[in-house]
PDB file of C-alpha atoms in Angstrom:
ATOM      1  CA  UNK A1148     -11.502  10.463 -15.439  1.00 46.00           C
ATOM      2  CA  UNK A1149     -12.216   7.512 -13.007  1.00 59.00           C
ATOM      3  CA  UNK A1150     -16.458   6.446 -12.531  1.00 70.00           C
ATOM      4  CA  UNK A1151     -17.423   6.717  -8.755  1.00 87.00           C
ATOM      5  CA  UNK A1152     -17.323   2.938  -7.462  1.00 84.00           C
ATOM      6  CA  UNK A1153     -21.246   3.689  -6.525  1.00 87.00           C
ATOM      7  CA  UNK A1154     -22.063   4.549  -9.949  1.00 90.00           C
ATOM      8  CA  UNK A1155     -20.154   1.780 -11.395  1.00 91.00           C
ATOM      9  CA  UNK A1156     -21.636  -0.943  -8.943  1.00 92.00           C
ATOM     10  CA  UNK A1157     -25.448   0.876  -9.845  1.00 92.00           C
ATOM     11  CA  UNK A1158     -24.372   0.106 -13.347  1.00 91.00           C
ATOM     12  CA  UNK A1159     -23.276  -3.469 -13.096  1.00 91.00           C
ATOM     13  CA  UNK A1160     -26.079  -3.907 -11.019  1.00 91.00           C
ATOM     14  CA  UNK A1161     -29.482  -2.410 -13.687  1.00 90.00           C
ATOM     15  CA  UNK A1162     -27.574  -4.763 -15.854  1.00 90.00           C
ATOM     16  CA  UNK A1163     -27.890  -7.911 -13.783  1.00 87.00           C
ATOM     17  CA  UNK A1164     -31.391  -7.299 -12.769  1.00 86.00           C
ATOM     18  CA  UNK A1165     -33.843  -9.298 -15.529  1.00 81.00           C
ATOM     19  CA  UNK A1166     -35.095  -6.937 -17.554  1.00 76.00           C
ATOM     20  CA  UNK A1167     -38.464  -8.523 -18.445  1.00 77.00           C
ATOM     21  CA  UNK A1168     -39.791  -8.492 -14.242  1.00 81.00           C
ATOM     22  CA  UNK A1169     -38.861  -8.485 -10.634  1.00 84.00           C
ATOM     23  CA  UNK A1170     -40.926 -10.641  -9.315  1.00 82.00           C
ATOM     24  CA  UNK A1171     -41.718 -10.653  -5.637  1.00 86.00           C
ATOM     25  CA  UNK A1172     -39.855 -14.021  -4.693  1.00 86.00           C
ATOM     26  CA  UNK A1173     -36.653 -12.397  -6.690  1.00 85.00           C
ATOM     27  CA  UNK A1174     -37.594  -9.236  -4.555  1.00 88.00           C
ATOM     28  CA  UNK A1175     -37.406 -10.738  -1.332  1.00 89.00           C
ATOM     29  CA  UNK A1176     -33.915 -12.541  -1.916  1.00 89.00           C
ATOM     30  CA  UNK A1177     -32.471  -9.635  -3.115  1.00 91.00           C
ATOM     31  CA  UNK A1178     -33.547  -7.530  -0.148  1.00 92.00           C
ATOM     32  CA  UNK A1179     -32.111 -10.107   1.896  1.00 93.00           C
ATOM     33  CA  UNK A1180     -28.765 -10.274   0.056  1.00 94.00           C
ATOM     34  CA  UNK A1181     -26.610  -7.405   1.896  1.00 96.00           C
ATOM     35  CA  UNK A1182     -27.143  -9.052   5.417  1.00 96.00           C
ATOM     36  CA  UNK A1183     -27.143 -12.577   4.300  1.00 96.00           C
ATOM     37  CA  UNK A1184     -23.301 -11.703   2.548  1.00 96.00           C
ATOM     38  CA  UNK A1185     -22.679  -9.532   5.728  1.00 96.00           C
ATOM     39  CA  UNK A1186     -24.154 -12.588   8.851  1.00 97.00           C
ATOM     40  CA  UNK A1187     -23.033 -15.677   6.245  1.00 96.00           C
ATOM     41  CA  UNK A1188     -20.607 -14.791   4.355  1.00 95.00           C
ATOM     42  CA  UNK A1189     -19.954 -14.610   0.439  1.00 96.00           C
ATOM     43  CA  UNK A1190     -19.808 -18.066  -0.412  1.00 94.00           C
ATOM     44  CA  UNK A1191     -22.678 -19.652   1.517  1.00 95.00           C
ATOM     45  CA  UNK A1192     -24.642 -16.522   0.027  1.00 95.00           C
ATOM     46  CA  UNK A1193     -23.452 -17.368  -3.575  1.00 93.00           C
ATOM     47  CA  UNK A1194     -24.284 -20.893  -3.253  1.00 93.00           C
ATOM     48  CA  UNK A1195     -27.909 -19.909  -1.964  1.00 92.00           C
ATOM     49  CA  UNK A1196     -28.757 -18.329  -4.626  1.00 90.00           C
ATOM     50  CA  UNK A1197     -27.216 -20.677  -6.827  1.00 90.00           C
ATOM     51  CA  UNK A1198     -29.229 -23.650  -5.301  1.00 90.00           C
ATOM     52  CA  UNK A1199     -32.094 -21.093  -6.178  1.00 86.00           C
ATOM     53  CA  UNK A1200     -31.408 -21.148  -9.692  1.00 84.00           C
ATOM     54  CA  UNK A1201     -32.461 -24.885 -11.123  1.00 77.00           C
ATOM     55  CA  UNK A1202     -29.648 -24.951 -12.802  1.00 68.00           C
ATOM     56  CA  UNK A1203     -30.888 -23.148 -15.616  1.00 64.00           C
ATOM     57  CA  UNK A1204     -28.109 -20.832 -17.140  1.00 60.00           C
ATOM     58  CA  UNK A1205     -30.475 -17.879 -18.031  1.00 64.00           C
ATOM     59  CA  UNK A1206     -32.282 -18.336 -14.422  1.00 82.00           C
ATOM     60  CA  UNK A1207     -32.565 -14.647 -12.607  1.00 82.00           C
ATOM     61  CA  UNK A1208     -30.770 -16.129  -9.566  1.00 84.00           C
ATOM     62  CA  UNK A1209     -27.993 -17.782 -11.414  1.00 86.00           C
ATOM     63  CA  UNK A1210     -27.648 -14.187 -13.396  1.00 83.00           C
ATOM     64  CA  UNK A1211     -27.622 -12.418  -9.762  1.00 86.00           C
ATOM     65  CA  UNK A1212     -25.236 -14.933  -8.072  1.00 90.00           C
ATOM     66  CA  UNK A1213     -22.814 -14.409 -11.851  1.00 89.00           C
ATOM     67  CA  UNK A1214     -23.214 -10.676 -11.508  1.00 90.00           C
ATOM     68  CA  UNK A1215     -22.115 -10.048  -7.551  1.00 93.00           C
ATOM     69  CA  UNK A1216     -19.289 -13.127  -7.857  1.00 94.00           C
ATOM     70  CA  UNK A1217     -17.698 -11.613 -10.758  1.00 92.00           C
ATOM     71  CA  UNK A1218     -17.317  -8.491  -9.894  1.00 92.00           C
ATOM     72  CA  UNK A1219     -16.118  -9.408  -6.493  1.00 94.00           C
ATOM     73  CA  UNK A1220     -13.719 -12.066  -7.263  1.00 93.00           C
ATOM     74  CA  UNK A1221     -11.963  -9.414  -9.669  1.00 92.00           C
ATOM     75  CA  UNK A1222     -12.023  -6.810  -7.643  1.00 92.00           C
ATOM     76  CA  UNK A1223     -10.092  -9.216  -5.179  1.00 93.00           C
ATOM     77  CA  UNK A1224      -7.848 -10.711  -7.487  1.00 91.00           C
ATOM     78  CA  UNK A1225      -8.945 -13.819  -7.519  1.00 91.00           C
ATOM     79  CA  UNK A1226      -9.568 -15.757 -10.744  1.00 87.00           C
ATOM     80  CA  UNK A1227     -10.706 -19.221 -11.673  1.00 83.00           C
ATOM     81  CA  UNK A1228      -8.438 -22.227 -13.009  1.00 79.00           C
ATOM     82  CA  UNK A1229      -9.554 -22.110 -15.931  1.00 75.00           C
ATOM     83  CA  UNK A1230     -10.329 -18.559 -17.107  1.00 71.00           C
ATOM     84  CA  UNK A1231     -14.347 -19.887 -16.724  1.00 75.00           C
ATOM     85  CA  UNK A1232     -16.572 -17.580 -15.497  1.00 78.00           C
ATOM     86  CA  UNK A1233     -19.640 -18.991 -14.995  1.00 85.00           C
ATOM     87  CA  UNK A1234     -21.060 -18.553 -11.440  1.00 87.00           C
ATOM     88  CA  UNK A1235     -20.315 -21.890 -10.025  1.00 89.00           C
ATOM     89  CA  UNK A1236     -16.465 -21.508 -11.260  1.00 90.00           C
ATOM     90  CA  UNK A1237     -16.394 -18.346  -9.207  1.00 91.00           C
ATOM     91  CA  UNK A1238     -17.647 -19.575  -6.330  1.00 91.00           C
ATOM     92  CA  UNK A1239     -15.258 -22.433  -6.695  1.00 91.00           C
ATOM     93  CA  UNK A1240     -11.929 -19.673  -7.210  1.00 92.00           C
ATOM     94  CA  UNK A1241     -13.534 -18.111  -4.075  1.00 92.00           C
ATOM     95  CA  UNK A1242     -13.461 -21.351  -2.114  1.00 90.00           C
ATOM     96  CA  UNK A1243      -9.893 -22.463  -3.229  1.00 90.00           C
ATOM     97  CA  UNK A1244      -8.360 -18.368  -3.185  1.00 86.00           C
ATOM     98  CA  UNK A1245      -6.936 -19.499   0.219  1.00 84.00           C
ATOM     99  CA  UNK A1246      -5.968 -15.569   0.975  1.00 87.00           C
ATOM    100  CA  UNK A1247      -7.831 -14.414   4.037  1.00 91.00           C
ATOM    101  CA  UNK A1248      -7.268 -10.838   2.833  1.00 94.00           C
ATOM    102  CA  UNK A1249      -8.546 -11.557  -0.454  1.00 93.00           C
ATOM    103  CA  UNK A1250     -11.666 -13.400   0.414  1.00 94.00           C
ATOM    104  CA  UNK A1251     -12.441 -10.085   2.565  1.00 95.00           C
ATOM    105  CA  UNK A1252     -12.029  -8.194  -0.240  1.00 95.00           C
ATOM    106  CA  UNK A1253     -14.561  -9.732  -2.042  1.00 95.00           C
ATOM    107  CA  UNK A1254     -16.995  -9.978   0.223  1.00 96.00           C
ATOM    108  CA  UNK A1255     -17.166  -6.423   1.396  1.00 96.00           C
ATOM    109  CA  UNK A1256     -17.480  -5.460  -2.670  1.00 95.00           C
ATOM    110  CA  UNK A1257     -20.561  -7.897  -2.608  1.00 96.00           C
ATOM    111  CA  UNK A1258     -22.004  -6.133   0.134  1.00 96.00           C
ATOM    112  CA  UNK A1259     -21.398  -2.893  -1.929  1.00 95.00           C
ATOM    113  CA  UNK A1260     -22.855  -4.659  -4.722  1.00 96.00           C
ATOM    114  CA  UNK A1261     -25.382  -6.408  -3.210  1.00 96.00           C
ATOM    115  CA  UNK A1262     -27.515  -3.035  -1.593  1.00 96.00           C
ATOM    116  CA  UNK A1263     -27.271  -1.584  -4.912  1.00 95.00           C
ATOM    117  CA  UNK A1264     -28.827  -5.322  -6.435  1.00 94.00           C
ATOM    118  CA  UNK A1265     -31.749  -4.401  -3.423  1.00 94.00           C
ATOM    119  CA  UNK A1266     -32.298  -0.763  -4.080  1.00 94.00           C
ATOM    120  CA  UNK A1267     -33.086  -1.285  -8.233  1.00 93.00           C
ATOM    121  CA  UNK A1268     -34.914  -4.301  -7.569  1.00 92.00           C
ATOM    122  CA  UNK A1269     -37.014  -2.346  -5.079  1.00 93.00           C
ATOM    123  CA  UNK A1270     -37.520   0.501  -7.671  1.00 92.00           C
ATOM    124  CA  UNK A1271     -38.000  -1.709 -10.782  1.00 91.00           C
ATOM    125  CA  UNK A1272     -40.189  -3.662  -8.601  1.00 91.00           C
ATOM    126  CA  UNK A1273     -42.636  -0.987  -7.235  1.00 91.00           C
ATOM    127  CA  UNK A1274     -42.737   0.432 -10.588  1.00 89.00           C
ATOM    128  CA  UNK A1275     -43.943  -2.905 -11.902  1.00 87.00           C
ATOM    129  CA  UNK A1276     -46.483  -3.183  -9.031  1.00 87.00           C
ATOM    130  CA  UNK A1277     -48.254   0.332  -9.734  1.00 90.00           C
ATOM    131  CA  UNK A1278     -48.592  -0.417 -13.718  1.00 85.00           C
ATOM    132  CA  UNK A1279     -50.037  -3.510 -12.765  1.00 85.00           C
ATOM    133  CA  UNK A1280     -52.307  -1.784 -10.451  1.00 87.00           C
ATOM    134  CA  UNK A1281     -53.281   0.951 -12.866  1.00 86.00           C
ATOM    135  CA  UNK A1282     -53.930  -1.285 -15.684  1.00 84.00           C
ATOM    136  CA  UNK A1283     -56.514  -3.645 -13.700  1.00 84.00           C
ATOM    137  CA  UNK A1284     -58.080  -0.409 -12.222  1.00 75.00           C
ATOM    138  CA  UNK A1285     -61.851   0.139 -13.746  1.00 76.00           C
ATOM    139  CA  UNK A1286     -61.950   2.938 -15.708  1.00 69.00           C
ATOM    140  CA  UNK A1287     -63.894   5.939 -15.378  1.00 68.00           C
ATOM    141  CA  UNK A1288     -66.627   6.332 -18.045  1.00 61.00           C
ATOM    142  CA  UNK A1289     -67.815  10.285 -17.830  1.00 61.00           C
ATOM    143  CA  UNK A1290     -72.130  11.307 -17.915  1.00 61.00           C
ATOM    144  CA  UNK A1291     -72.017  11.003 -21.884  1.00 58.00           C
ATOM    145  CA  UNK A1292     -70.640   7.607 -21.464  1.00 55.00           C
ATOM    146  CA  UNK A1293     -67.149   8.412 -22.977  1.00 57.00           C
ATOM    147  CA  UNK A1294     -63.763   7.091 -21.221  1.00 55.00           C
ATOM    148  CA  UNK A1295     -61.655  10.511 -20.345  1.00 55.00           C
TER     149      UNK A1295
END
């Protein structure tokens, strides 16, 4: 039996989101993604959020940008020279696929992708926020001066 594509993109995406925290800044590109891929296209989106990444390999952007241009690059088809598959190798296959069709492809499974990237990171993110919240809240200390 075949997954549902929006179970297997909700999948691939709780596994590129950084397990340790969100992060508001992360948040807010992530959020973002769907219409940046959808107004800029795949590639200028991939390379923003490579530029975002420092260059360091373990870098939550640089996992994000890996993630979305893996899966849509095979998905499409396309694959790198070199059987790398580090982000910027992808982006480069993407560049150099030359196949209108292809390229469209890809980008519409990064869209796909992408919302499902925004929804977790919204969830993981407001469930960060309210355990933050509940562990700097004062506690209650009851008349015999006991915490409930």
């Amino acid at each position: 039996m075949t997954r549902r594509l929006d179970l297997e993109l909700a999948a691939k995406a709780a596994d590129a989101l950084p397990a340790d925290r969100i992060g508001k800044d992360l948040r807010t590109v992530l959020r973002s993604l769907p219409v940046m891929i959808r107004s800029h296209g795949l590639i200028a989106s991939g390379a923003y959020l490579l530029s975002r990444a420092d260059g360091d390999e373990g870098n939550r952007y640089r996992v994000a940008a890996r993630a979305i241009l893996a899966d849509a690059t095979a998905s499409a088809g396309i694959r790198t020279r070199d059987g790398r598959g580090d982000a910027l190798a992808l982006l480069d296959a993407l560049t150099a696929s030359g196949s209108d069709q292809r390229y469209r492809l890809a980008e519409a499974r990064a869209r796909q992708f992408a919302i499902w990237l925004a929804r977790l990171a919204e969830a993981r993110f407001q469930a960060e926020e309210k355990a933050r919240q509940e562990e700097s809240a004062p506690r209650r200390v009851d008349a015999g001066g006991d915490a409930p």
